Coordinates of C-alpha atoms in Angstrom, one line a residue:
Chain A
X355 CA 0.0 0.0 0.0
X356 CA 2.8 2.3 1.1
X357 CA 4.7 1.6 -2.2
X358 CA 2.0 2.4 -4.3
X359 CA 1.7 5.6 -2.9
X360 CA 5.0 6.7 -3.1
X361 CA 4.3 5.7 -6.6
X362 CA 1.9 7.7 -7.5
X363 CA 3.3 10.8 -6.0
X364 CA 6.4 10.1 -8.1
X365 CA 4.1 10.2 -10.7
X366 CA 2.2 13.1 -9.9
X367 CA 5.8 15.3 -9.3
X368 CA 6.8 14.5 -13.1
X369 CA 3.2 14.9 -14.5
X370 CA 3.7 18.7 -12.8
X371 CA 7.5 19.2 -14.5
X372 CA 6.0 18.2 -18.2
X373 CA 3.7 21.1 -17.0
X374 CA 5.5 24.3 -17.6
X375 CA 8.3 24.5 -15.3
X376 CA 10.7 22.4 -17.8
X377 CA 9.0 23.6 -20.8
X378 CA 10.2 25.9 -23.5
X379 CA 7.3 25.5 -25.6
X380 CA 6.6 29.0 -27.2
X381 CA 3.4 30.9 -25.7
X382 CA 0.5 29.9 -28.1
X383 CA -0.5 33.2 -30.3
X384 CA -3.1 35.3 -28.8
X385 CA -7.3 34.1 -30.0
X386 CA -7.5 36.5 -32.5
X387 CA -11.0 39.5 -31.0
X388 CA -14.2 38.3 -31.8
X389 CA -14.7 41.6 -33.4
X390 CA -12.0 41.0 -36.2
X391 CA -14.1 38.9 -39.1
X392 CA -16.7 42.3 -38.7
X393 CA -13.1 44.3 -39.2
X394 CA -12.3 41.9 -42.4
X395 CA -15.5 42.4 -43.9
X396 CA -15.9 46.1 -43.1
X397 CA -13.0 46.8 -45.0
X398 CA -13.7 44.2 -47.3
X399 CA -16.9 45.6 -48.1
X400 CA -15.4 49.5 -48.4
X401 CA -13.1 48.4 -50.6
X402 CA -15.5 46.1 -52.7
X403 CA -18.4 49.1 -53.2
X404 CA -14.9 51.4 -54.7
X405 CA -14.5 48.8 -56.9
X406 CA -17.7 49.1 -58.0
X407 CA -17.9 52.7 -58.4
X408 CA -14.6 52.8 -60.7
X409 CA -16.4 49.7 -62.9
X410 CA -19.5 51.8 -63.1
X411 CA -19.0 55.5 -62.4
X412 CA -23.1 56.1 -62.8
X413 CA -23.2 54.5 -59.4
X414 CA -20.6 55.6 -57.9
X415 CA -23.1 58.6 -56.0
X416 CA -25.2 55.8 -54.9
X417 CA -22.6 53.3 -53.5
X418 CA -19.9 55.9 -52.3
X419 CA -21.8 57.0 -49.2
X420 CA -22.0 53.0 -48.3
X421 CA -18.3 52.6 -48.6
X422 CA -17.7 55.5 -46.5
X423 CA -20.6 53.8 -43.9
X424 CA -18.0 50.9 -43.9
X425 CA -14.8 52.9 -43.6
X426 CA -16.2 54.5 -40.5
X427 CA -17.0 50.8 -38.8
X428 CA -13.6 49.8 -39.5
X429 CA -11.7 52.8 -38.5
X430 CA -14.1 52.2 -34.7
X431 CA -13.8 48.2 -34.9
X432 CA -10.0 49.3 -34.9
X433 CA -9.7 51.5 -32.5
X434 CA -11.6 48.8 -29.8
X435 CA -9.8 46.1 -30.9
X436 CA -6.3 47.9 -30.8
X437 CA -5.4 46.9 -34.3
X438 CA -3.9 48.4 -37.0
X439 CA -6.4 49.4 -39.6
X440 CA -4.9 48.3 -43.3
X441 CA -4.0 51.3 -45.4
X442 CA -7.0 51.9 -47.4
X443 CA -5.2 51.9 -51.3
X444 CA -5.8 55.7 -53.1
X445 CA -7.2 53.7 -56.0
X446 CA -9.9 50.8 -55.9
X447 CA -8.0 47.8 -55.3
X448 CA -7.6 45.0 -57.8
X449 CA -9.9 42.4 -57.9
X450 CA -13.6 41.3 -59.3
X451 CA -15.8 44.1 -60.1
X452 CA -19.1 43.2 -58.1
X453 CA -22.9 43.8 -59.5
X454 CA -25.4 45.0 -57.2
X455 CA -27.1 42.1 -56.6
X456 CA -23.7 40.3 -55.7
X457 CA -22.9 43.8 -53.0
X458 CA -26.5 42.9 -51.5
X459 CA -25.9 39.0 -51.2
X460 CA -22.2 40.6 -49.0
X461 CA -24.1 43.1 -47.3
X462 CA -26.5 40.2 -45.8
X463 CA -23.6 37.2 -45.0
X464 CA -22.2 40.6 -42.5
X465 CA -25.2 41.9 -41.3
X466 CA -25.5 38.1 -39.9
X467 CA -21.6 38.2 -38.4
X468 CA -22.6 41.4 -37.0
X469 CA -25.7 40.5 -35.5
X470 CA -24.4 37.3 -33.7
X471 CA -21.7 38.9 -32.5
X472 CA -24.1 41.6 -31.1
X473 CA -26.1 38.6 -29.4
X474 CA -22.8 37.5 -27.9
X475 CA -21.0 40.7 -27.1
X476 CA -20.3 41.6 -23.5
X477 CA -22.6 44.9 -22.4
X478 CA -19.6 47.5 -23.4
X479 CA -19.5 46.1 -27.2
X480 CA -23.3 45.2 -27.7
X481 CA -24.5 48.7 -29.2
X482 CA -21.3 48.9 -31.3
X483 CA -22.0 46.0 -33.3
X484 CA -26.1 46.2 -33.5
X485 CA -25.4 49.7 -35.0
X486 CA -22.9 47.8 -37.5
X487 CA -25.6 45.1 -37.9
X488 CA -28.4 47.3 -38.4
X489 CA -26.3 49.9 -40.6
X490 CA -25.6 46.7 -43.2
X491 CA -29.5 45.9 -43.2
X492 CA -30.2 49.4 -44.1
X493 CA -27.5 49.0 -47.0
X494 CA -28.9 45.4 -48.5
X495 CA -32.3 47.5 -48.3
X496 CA -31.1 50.6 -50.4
X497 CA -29.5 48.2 -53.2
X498 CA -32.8 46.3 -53.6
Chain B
X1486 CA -33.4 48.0 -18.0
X1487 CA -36.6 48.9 -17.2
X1488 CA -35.8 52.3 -17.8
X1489 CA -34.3 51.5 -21.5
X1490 CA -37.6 49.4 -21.8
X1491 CA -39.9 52.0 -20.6
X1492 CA -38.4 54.3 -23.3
X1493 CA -38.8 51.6 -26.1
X1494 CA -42.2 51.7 -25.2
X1495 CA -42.8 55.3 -25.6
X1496 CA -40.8 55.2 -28.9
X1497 CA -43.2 52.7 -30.2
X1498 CA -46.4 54.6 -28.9
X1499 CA -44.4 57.8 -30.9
X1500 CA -44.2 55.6 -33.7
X1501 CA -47.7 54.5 -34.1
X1502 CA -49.3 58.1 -33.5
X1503 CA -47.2 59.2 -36.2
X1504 CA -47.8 57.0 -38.7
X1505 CA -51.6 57.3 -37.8
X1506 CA -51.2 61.0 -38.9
X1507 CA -48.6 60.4 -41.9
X1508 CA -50.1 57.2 -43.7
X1509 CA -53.0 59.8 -44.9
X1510 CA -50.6 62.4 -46.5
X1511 CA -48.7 59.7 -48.3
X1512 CA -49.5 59.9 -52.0
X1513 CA -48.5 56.6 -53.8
X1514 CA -50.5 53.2 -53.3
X1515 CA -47.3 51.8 -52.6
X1516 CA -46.0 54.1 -49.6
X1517 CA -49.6 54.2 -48.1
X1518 CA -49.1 50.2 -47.7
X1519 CA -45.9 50.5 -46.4
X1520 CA -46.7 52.8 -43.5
X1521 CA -49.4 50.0 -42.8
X1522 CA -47.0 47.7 -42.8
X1523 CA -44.5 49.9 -40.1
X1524 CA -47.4 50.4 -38.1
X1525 CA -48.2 47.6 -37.7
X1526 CA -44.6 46.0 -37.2
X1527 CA -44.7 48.8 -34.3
X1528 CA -47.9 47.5 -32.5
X1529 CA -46.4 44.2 -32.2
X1530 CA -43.4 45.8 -30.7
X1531 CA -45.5 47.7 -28.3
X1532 CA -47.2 45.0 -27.4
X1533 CA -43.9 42.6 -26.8
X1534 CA -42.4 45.3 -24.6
X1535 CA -46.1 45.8 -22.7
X1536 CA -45.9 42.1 -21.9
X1537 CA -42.3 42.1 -21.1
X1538 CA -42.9 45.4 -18.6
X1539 CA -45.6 43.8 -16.8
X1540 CA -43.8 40.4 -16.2
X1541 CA -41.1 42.9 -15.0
X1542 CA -43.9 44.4 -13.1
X1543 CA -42.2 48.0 -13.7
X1544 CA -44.8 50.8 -13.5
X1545 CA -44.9 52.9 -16.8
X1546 CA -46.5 56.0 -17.4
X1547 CA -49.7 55.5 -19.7
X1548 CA -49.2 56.5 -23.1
X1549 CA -50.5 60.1 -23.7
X1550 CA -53.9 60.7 -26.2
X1551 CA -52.1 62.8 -28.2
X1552 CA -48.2 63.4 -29.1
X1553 CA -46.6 66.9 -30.1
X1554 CA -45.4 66.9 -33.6
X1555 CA -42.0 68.3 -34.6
X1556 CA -43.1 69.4 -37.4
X1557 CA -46.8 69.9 -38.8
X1558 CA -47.5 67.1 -41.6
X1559 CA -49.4 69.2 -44.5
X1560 CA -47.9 66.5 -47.7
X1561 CA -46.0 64.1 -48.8
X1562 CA -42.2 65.8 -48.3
X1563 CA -43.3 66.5 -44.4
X1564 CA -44.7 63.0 -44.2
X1565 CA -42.0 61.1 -44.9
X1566 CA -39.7 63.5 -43.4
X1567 CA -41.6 62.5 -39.9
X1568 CA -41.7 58.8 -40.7
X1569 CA -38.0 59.0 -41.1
X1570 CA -37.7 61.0 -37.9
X1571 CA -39.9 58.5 -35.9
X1572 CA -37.7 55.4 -37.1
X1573 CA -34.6 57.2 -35.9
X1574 CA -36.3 57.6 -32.8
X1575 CA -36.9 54.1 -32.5
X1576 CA -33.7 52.8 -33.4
X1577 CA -31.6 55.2 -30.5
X1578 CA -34.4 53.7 -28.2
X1579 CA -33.6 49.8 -29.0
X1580 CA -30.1 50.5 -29.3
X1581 CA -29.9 51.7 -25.7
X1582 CA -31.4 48.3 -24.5
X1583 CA -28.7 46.2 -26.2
X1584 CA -26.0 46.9 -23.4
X1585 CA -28.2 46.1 -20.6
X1586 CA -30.0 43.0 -21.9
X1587 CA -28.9 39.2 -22.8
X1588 CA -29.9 36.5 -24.9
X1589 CA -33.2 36.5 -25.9
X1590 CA -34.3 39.8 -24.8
X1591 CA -31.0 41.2 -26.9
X1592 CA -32.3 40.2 -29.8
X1593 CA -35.3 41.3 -29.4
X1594 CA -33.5 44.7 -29.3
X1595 CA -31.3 43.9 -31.9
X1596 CA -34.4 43.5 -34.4
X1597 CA -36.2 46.6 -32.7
X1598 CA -33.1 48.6 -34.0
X1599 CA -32.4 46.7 -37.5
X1600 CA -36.0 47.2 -38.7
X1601 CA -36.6 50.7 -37.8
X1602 CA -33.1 51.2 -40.0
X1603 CA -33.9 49.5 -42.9
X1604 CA -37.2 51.3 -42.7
X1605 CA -35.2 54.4 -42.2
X1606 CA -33.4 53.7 -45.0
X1607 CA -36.5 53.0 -47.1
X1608 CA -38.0 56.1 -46.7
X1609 CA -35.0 58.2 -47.0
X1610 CA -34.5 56.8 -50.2
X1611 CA -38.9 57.4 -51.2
X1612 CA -37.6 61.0 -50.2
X1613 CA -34.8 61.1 -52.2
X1614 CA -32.7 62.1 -48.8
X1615 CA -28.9 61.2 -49.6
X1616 CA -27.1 59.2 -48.4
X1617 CA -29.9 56.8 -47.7
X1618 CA -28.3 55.8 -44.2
X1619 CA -26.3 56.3 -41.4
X1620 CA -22.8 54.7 -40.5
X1621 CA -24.4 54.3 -36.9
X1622 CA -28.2 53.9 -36.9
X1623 CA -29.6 54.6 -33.3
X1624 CA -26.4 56.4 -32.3
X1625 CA -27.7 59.2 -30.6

């Protein structure tokens, strides 16, 4: 009986060394916030509606004050998250020109990011994102 | 909450005075249907938070007879410039019951706040009011 209890304390003291006191494992990366995916797709977006404007400069009056909507979510999502907000380009990036109907379909997949991370946001971040949710509603409703 | 509640409530009474006196002004088939429609989306409301008060059995003043316009509503233009004004209204009223609500009761808020934006939106853009919406609907 004795023995097996000196046993298992034996085991117990190397279980605690192969726990951190011996280890030179590097410190897993920091979980990225839970607001960056709304930060991706606000800037995303921004830079998805300037695209659009260059392709078709007719509706460029129409789509520019949605960018800008966008711009100003990720400047804010930045600024609460502490991270660096990428350098907007001075010209429309390259990439797919999109149609309306396509900028719609976008604006809905976020408005659903934003609006489950409003249902899961503590009290200090829940008004942030339902404006963001409810400001990319109000955009898939003015491209109809 | 109940305070952020209570003033849901009277956002939504707001709402469906206004539209009572708007809806008549409004010219097109179309936009006379749609201030049905809001109205009637904003009964339901006032009827979820009424429910949700009483449970709560928080006292709230009765809703008055009558409201006090901002503006008088004479046509169409001040119409839908007061249907616009009432949605924003709503929207700062549901977006200050996010932060002190959970779960259900959140999202309740959360579609209190989307709706009267895109609604917002949708009569902005019958009123030919650019840009069409705001970067921050309900921030005050």
């Amino acid at each position: 009986m004795k023995r097996r209890q000196l046993l298992g304390t034996a085991a117990g003291v190397s279980a605690l060394a192969g726990c951190g006191l011996f280890d030179d494992d590097p410190e897993p990366p920091p979980a990225p916030d839970a607001l960056q995916p709304l930060l991706d797709e606000a800037v995303a977006l921004a830079a998805a509606y300037d695209r659009a404007a260059v392709a078709e400069p007719r509706l460029a009056a129409r789509l520019t004050p949605l960018a800008d909507d966008h711009r100003a979510h990720a400047a804010e999502l930045a600024k609460v998250i502490g991270a660096a907000l990428p350098s907007t380009a001075p010209s429309a990036p390259p990439g797919p020109a999109y149609s309306l109907k396509s900028l719609r379909k976008a604006e809905q997949v976020a408005q659903k990011t934003a609006a489950a991370a409003c249902r899961k946001a503590p009290a200090a971040r829940a008004a942030l994102t339902g404006s963001i949710a409810a400001a990319r509603a109000a955009h898939a409703e003015v491209l109809r | 909450m109940n305070a952020q509640l209570a003033a849901a409530l009277a956002a939504e009474e707001a709402a469906i005075y206004a539209y009572g006196i708007l809806g008549v002004r409004l010219t097109a088939r179309g936009e006379r249907t749609e201030a049905r429609a809001a109205e009637a989306a904003h009964r339901a409301r006032r009827d979820v938070l009424v429910t949700k008060l009483a449970a709560l059995r928080a006292s709230t003043a009765p809703a008055p007879a009558g409201y006090a316009l901002p503006f008088e509503v004479t046509d169409r233009a001040s119409a839908l410039k007061l249907a616009i004004r009432v949605e924003d209204g709503v929207a700062q009223a549901w977006r200050a019951v996010l932060p002190v609500t959970e779960g259900g009761d959140r999202s309740t808020a959360l579609s209190g706040l989307t709706d009267a934006a895109v609604r917002a939106a949708r009569w902005r853009r019958l009123g030919a009011v650019t840009p069409a919406t705001l970067a921050w609907p309900g921030r005050p």
